[in-house]
GROMACS .gro file of C-alpha atoms in nm:
model
  192
    1UNK     CA    1  -0.026   0.016   0.018
    2UNK     CA    2   0.128   0.357  -0.106
    3UNK     CA    3  -0.036   0.601   0.150
    4UNK     CA    4  -0.339   0.467   0.189
    5UNK     CA    5  -0.345   0.374  -0.146
    6UNK     CA    6  -0.339   0.040  -0.350
    7UNK     CA    7  -0.034  -0.060  -0.541
    8UNK     CA    8  -0.212  -0.119  -0.813
    9UNK     CA    9  -0.266   0.226  -0.863
   10UNK     CA   10   0.093   0.317  -0.911
   11UNK     CA   11   0.133   0.033  -1.173
   12UNK     CA   12  -0.146   0.161  -1.339
   13UNK     CA   13  -0.023   0.527  -1.392
   14UNK     CA   14   0.289   0.415  -1.464
   15UNK     CA   15   0.228   0.156  -1.691
   16UNK     CA   16   0.004   0.461  -1.866
   17UNK     CA   17   0.294   0.649  -1.868
   18UNK     CA   18   0.532   0.392  -2.010
   19UNK     CA   19   0.271   0.328  -2.286
   20UNK     CA   20   0.275   0.651  -2.451
   21UNK     CA   21   0.655   0.702  -2.422
   22UNK     CA   22   0.676   0.368  -2.572
   23UNK     CA   23   0.445   0.476  -2.838
   24UNK     CA   24   0.681   0.772  -2.933
   25UNK     CA   25   0.978   0.564  -2.895
   26UNK     CA   26   0.889   0.295  -3.114
   27UNK     CA   27   0.780   0.573  -3.393
   28UNK     CA   28   1.151   0.693  -3.373
   29UNK     CA   29   1.326   0.348  -3.420
   30UNK     CA   30   1.474   0.163  -3.696
   31UNK     CA   31   1.604  -0.180  -3.671
   32UNK     CA   32   1.845  -0.106  -3.987
   33UNK     CA   33   1.991   0.239  -3.856
   34UNK     CA   34   2.370   0.275  -3.862
   35UNK     CA   35   2.415   0.561  -3.613
   36UNK     CA   36   2.462   0.537  -3.273
   37UNK     CA   37   2.153   0.353  -3.167
   38UNK     CA   38   1.966   0.501  -2.871
   39UNK     CA   39   2.191   0.825  -2.900
   40UNK     CA   40   2.087   0.892  -3.269
   41UNK     CA   41   1.699   0.828  -3.156
   42UNK     CA   42   1.740   1.135  -2.896
   43UNK     CA   43   1.909   1.324  -3.164
   44UNK     CA   44   1.566   1.325  -3.379
   45UNK     CA   45   1.383   1.494  -3.043
   46UNK     CA   46   1.618   1.753  -2.914
   47UNK     CA   47   1.950   1.565  -2.808
   48UNK     CA   48   2.273   1.728  -2.990
   49UNK     CA   49   2.359   1.623  -3.327
   50UNK     CA   50   2.667   1.413  -3.414
   51UNK     CA   51   2.975   1.631  -3.431
   52UNK     CA   52   3.015   1.774  -3.797
   53UNK     CA   53   2.750   1.551  -3.915
   54UNK     CA   54   2.986   1.206  -3.942
   55UNK     CA   55   2.886   0.911  -3.773
   56UNK     CA   56   3.143   0.802  -3.492
   57UNK     CA   57   3.270   0.483  -3.336
   58UNK     CA   58   3.046   0.159  -3.404
   59UNK     CA   59   2.892   0.318  -3.738
   60UNK     CA   60   3.222   0.356  -3.917
   61UNK     CA   61   3.339   0.029  -3.884
   62UNK     CA   62   3.317  -0.187  -4.215
   63UNK     CA   63   3.019  -0.172  -4.442
   64UNK     CA   64   2.617  -0.124  -4.379
   65UNK     CA   65   2.475  -0.491  -4.366
   66UNK     CA   66   2.136  -0.529  -4.583
   67UNK     CA   67   2.008  -0.735  -4.355
   68UNK     CA   68   1.956  -0.631  -3.973
   69UNK     CA   69   1.752  -0.808  -3.752
   70UNK     CA   70   1.462  -0.651  -3.542
   71UNK     CA   71   1.521  -0.656  -3.163
   72UNK     CA   72   1.177  -0.803  -2.970
   73UNK     CA   73   1.095  -0.822  -2.614
   74UNK     CA   74   1.064  -1.169  -2.498
   75UNK     CA   75   0.702  -1.237  -2.375
   76UNK     CA   76   0.649  -1.187  -2.042
   77UNK     CA   77   0.969  -0.999  -1.932
   78UNK     CA   78   0.944  -0.647  -2.044
   79UNK     CA   79   0.800  -0.522  -1.684
   80UNK     CA   80   1.013  -0.626  -1.353
   81UNK     CA   81   0.852  -0.565  -1.014
   82UNK     CA   82   1.085  -0.595  -0.715
   83UNK     CA   83   0.941  -0.624  -0.380
   84UNK     CA   84   1.074  -0.577   0.002
   85UNK     CA   85   0.843  -0.746   0.206
   86UNK     CA   86   0.498  -0.634   0.141
   87UNK     CA   87   0.591  -0.329  -0.065
   88UNK     CA   88   0.707  -0.212  -0.381
   89UNK     CA   89   1.042  -0.150  -0.434
   90UNK     CA   90   1.078  -0.057  -0.780
   91UNK     CA   91   0.899  -0.179  -1.095
   92UNK     CA   92   1.119  -0.135  -1.443
   93UNK     CA   93   0.985  -0.120  -1.788
   94UNK     CA   94   1.194  -0.192  -2.130
   95UNK     CA   95   1.010   0.077  -2.356
   96UNK     CA   96   1.188  -0.021  -2.669
   97UNK     CA   97   1.524  -0.187  -2.842
   98UNK     CA   98   1.663  -0.163  -3.154
   99UNK     CA   99   1.969  -0.276  -3.336
  100UNK     CA  100   2.250  -0.183  -3.544
  101UNK     CA  101   2.423  -0.413  -3.754
  102UNK     CA  102   2.801  -0.352  -3.988
  103UNK     CA  103   2.956  -0.616  -4.207
  104UNK     CA  104   3.290  -0.626  -4.055
  105UNK     CA  105   3.562  -0.918  -4.217
  106UNK     CA  106   3.295  -1.116  -4.315
  107UNK     CA  107   3.126  -1.110  -3.980
  108UNK     CA  108   2.802  -0.947  -3.865
  109UNK     CA  109   2.848  -0.724  -3.559
  110UNK     CA  110   2.549  -0.650  -3.380
  111UNK     CA  111   2.489  -0.352  -3.165
  112UNK     CA  112   2.147  -0.368  -2.918
  113UNK     CA  113   2.047  -0.041  -2.750
  114UNK     CA  114   1.772  -0.095  -2.491
  115UNK     CA  115   1.571   0.178  -2.349
  116UNK     CA  116   1.371   0.191  -2.036
  117UNK     CA  117   1.184   0.337  -1.719
  118UNK     CA  118   1.243   0.266  -1.344
  119UNK     CA  119   0.992   0.395  -1.096
  120UNK     CA  120   1.068   0.366  -0.739
  121UNK     CA  121   0.842   0.234  -0.433
  122UNK     CA  122   0.811   0.335  -0.108
  123UNK     CA  123   1.056   0.044  -0.033
  124UNK     CA  124   1.282   0.172  -0.251
  125UNK     CA  125   1.676   0.063  -0.201
  126UNK     CA  126   1.874   0.344  -0.369
  127UNK     CA  127   2.123   0.214  -0.565
  128UNK     CA  128   1.981  -0.114  -0.845
  129UNK     CA  129   2.110  -0.368  -1.077
  130UNK     CA  130   1.846  -0.429  -1.342
  131UNK     CA  131   1.912  -0.799  -1.511
  132UNK     CA  132   1.869  -0.744  -1.889
  133UNK     CA  133   1.960  -1.065  -2.116
  134UNK     CA  134   2.019  -1.022  -2.495
  135UNK     CA  135   1.979  -1.340  -2.708
  136UNK     CA  136   2.037  -1.413  -3.062
  137UNK     CA  137   1.887  -1.703  -3.223
  138UNK     CA  138   1.969  -1.862  -3.566
  139UNK     CA  139   1.609  -2.096  -3.563
  140UNK     CA  140   1.619  -2.245  -3.278
  141UNK     CA  141   2.004  -2.261  -3.189
  142UNK     CA  142   2.122  -1.958  -2.940
  143UNK     CA  143   2.445  -1.873  -3.089
  144UNK     CA  144   2.467  -1.539  -2.803
  145UNK     CA  145   2.317  -1.464  -2.481
  146UNK     CA  146   2.454  -1.251  -2.242
  147UNK     CA  147   2.315  -1.135  -1.863
  148UNK     CA  148   2.428  -0.750  -1.852
  149UNK     CA  149   2.333  -0.538  -1.549
  150UNK     CA  150   2.218  -0.197  -1.583
  151UNK     CA  151   2.320   0.043  -1.257
  152UNK     CA  152   2.031   0.279  -1.214
  153UNK     CA  153   1.861   0.422  -0.863
  154UNK     CA  154   1.547   0.403  -0.769
  155UNK     CA  155   1.514   0.609  -0.456
  156UNK     CA  156   1.204   0.594  -0.195
  157UNK     CA  157   0.980   0.953  -0.287
  158UNK     CA  158   1.211   1.020  -0.594
  159UNK     CA  159   1.104   1.052  -0.957
  160UNK     CA  160   1.088   0.789  -1.189
  161UNK     CA  161   1.403   0.764  -1.440
  162UNK     CA  162   1.509   0.653  -1.767
  163UNK     CA  163   1.757   0.386  -1.806
  164UNK     CA  164   1.972   0.250  -2.106
  165UNK     CA  165   2.210  -0.083  -2.208
  166UNK     CA  166   2.447  -0.148  -2.497
  167UNK     CA  167   2.547  -0.450  -2.599
  168UNK     CA  168   2.761  -0.419  -2.886
  169UNK     CA  169   2.967  -0.727  -2.839
  170UNK     CA  170   2.746  -0.933  -3.083
  171UNK     CA  171   2.967  -1.129  -3.389
  172UNK     CA  172   2.830  -1.393  -3.605
  173UNK     CA  173   2.921  -1.507  -3.937
  174UNK     CA  174   2.681  -1.310  -4.198
  175UNK     CA  175   2.399  -1.482  -4.250
  176UNK     CA  176   2.311  -1.636  -4.576
  177UNK     CA  177   1.923  -1.637  -4.460
  178UNK     CA  178   1.695  -1.435  -4.281
  179UNK     CA  179   1.657  -1.664  -4.011
  180UNK     CA  180   1.793  -1.436  -3.716
  181UNK     CA  181   1.557  -1.324  -3.401
  182UNK     CA  182   1.691  -1.108  -3.134
  183UNK     CA  183   1.543  -1.135  -2.784
  184UNK     CA  184   1.592  -0.914  -2.464
  185UNK     CA  185   1.393  -0.888  -2.162
  186UNK     CA  186   1.447  -0.865  -1.795
  187UNK     CA  187   1.604  -1.212  -1.657
  188UNK     CA  188   1.683  -1.313  -1.270
  189UNK     CA  189   1.780  -1.630  -1.407
  190UNK     CA  190   2.175  -1.794  -1.388
  191UNK     CA  191   2.402  -1.589  -1.637
  192UNK     CA  192   2.432  -1.883  -1.885
   0.00000   0.00000   0.00000
């Protein structure tokens, strides 16, 4: 309970906000973006542009890939609610994700950017490490799976805030077929 109100009211209003932001975020995303991922998406809504209009870092390696699989939030893993005793510690939500792909030395290099929001509850712990997995499948075979930790904070009485996570270590042979699936989501399981 939050000051006499059911916890559901906090989550309901938070989810309405997240749904609205998700619509705006996803409208700006592209699964074949050759820029700097979420940073470039932010540029379209007022963030500073790339210096001199030239792409940097990941976008300058190799050549653009003709096929770059889209990222999906795995069903049931887009929301992470943590309780401390009987009170909500925090609620984290994945708002959107995108991939950027380059061909480097015959290998497909992929960068996955994930964005979300965390809202503190009355039992918020302060520092939080959100467990976020990126998995890449070719057909039914897992070719990459990594459990990352997203450092962020959730302070009792504080405001909800955004978080971002980037994994740019995904490398595999350039696919001959468009049969690659990329998933992300919160995962409290073992790292493997």
